[in-house]
JSON list of C-alpha atoms in Angstrom, two decimals:
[
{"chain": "A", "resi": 209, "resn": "UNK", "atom": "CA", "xyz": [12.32, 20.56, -6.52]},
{"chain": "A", "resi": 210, "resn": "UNK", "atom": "CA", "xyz": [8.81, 19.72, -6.45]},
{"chain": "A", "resi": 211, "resn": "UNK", "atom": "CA", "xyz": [7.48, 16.07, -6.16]},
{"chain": "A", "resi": 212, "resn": "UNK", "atom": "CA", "xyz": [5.05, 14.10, -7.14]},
{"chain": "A", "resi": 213, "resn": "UNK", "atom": "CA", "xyz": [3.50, 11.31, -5.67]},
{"chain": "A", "resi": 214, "resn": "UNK", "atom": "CA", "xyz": [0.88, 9.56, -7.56]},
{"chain": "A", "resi": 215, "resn": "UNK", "atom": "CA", "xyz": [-1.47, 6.55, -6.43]},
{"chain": "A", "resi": 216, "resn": "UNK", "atom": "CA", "xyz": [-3.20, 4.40, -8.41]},
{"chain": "A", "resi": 217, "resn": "UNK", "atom": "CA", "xyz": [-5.18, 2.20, -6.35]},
{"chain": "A", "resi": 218, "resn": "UNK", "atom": "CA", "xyz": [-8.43, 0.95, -7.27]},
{"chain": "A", "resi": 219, "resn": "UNK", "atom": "CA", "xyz": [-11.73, 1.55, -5.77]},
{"chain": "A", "resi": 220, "resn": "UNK", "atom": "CA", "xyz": [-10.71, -1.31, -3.74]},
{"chain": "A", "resi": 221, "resn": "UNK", "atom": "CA", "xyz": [-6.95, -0.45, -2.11]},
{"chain": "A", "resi": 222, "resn": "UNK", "atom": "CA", "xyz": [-5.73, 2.74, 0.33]},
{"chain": "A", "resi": 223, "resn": "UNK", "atom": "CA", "xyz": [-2.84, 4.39, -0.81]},
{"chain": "A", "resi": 224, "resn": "UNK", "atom": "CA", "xyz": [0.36, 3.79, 1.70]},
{"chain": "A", "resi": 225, "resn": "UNK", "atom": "CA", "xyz": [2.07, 7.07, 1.15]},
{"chain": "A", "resi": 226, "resn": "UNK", "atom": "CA", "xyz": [5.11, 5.84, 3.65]},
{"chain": "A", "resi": 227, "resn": "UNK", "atom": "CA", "xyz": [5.60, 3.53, 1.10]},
{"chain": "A", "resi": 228, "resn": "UNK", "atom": "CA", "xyz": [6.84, 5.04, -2.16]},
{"chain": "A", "resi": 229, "resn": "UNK", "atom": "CA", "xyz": [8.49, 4.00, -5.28]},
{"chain": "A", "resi": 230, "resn": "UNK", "atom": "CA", "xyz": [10.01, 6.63, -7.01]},
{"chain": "A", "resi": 231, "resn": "UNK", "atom": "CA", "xyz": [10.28, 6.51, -11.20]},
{"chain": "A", "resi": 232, "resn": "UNK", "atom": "CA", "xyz": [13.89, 6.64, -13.08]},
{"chain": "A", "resi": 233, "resn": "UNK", "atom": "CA", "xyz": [14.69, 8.76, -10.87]},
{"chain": "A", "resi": 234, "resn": "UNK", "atom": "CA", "xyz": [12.98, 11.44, -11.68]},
{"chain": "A", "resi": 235, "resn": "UNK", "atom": "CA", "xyz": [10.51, 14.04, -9.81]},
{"chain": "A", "resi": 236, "resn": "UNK", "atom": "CA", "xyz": [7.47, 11.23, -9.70]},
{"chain": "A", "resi": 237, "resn": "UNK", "atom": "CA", "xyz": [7.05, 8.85, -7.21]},
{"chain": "A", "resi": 238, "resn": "UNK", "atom": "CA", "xyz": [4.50, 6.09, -6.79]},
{"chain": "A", "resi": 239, "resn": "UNK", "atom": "CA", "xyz": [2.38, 5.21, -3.32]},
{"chain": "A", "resi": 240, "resn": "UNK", "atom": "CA", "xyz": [2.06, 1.45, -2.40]},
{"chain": "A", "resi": 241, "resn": "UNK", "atom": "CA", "xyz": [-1.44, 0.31, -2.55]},
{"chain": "A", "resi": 242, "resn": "UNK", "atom": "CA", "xyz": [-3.09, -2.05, 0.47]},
{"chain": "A", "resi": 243, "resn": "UNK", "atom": "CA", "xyz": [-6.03, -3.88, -0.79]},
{"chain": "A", "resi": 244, "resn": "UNK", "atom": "CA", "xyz": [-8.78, -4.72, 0.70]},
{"chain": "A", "resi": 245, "resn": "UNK", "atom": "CA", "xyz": [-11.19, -7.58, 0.26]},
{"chain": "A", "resi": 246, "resn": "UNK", "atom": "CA", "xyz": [-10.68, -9.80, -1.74]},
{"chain": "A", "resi": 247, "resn": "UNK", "atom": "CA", "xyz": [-8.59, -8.18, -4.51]},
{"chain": "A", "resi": 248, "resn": "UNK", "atom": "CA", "xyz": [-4.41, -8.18, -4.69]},
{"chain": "A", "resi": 249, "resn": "UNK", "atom": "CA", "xyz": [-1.78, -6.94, -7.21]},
{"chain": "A", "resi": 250, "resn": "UNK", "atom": "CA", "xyz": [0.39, -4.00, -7.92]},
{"chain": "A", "resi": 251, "resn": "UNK", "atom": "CA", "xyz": [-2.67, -1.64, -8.01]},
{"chain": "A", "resi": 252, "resn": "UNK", "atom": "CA", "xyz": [-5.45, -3.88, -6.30]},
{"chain": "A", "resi": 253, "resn": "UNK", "atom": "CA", "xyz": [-6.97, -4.65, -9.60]},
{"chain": "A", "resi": 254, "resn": "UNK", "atom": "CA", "xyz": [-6.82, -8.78, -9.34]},
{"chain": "A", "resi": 255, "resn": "UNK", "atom": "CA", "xyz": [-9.16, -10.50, -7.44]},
{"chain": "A", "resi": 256, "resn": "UNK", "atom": "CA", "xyz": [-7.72, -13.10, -4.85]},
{"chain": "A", "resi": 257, "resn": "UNK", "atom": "CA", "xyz": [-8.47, -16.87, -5.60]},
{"chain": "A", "resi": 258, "resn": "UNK", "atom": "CA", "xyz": [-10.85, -17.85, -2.95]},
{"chain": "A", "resi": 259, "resn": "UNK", "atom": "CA", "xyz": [-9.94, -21.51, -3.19]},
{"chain": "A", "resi": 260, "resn": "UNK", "atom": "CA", "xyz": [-5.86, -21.71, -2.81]},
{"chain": "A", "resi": 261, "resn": "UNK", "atom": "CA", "xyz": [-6.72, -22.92, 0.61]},
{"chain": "A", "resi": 262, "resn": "UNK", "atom": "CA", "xyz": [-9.26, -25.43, -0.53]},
{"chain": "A", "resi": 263, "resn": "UNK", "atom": "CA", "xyz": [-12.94, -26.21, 1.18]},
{"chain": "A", "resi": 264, "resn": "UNK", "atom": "CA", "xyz": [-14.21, -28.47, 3.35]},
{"chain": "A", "resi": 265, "resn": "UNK", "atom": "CA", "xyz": [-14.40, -31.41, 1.30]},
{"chain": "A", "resi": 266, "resn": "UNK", "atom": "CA", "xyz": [-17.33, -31.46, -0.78]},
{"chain": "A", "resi": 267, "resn": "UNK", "atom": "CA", "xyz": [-18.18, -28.23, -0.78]},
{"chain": "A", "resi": 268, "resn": "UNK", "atom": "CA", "xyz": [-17.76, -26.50, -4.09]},
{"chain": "A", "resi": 269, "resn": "UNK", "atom": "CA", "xyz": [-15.44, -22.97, -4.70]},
{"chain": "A", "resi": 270, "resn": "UNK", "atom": "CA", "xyz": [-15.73, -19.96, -6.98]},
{"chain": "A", "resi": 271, "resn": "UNK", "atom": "CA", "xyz": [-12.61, -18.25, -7.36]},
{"chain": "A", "resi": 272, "resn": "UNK", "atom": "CA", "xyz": [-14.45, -14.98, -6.39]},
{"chain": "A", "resi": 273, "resn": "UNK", "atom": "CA", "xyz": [-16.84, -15.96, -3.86]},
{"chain": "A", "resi": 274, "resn": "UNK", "atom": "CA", "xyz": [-14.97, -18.75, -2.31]},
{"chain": "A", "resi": 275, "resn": "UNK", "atom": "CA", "xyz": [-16.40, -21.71, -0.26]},
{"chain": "A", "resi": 276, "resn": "UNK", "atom": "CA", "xyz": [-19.97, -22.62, -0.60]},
{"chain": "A", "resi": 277, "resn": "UNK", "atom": "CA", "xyz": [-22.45, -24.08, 1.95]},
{"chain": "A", "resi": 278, "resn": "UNK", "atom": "CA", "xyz": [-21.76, -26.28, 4.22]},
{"chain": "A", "resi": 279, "resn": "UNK", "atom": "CA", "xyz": [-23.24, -30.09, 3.35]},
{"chain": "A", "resi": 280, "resn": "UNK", "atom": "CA", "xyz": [-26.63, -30.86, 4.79]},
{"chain": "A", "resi": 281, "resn": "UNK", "atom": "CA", "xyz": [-26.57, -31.27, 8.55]},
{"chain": "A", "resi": 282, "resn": "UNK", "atom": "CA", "xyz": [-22.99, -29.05, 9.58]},
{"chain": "A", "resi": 283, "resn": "UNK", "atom": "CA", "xyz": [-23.12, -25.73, 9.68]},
{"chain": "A", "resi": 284, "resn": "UNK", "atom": "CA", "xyz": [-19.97, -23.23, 8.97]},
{"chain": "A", "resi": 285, "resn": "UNK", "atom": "CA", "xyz": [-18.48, -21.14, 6.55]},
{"chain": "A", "resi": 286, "resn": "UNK", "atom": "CA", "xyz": [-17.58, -23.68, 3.96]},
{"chain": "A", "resi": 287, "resn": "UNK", "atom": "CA", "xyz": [-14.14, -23.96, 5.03]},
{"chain": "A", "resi": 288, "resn": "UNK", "atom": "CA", "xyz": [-14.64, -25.22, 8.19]},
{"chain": "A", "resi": 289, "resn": "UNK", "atom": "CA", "xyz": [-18.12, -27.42, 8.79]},
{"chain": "A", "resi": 290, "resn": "UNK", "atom": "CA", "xyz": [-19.23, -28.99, 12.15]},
{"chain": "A", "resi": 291, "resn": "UNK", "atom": "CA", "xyz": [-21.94, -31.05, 13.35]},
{"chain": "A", "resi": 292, "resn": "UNK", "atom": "CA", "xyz": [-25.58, -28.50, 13.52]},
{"chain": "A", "resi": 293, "resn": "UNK", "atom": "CA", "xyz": [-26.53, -28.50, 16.90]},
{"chain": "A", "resi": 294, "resn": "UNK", "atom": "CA", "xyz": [-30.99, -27.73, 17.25]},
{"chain": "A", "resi": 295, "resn": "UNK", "atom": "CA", "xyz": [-32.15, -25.86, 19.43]},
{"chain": "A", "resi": 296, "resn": "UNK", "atom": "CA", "xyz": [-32.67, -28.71, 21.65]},
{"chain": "A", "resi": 297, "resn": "UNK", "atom": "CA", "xyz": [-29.05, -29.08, 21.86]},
{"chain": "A", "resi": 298, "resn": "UNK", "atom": "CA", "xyz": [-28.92, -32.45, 19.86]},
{"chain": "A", "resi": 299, "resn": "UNK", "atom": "CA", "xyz": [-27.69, -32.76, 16.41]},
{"chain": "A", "resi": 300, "resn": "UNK", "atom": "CA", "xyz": [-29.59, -32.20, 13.97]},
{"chain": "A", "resi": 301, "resn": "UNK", "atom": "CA", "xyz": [-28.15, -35.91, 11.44]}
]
């Protein structure tokens, strides 16, 4: 019998094919998708929310894009801020 084995990842996900669901039993099976970035689901098709693990505080979140800036005077990513250091090595508040 001949299978099938369809994927339907998005742009976004890589097909697992050592991962497969087949259909009502039946001659069709389905490859797991593993998304990448920052999109989840079934098929890679919903984009993560960027602020379930919250910001530093202050600093505002987009669902898509996640943390902002940091405030004025710490530098990070917008989950984590510290202190800006110069270039003298002092801080720069």
């Amino acid at each position: 019998m001949i299978k099938f084995v369809v994927c339907n990842c998005r742009l976004v996900g890589e097909c697992n094919y050592d991962q497969i669901t087949t259909v009502n039993n039946t001659a069709l099976s389905i490859a797991s998708c593993t998304c990448l970035g920052n999109f989840t689901g079934l098929n890679c098709n919903s984009p993560k929310n960027q602020c379930m693990q919250g910001c530093y505080p202050g600093v505002l979140c987009s669902n898509t894009d996640g943390c902002g800036l940091c405030p004025s005077g710490l530098d990070g990513d917008g989950l984590h801020c510290v202190v800006a250091v110069g270039k003298n090595g002092f801080n720069t508040l």
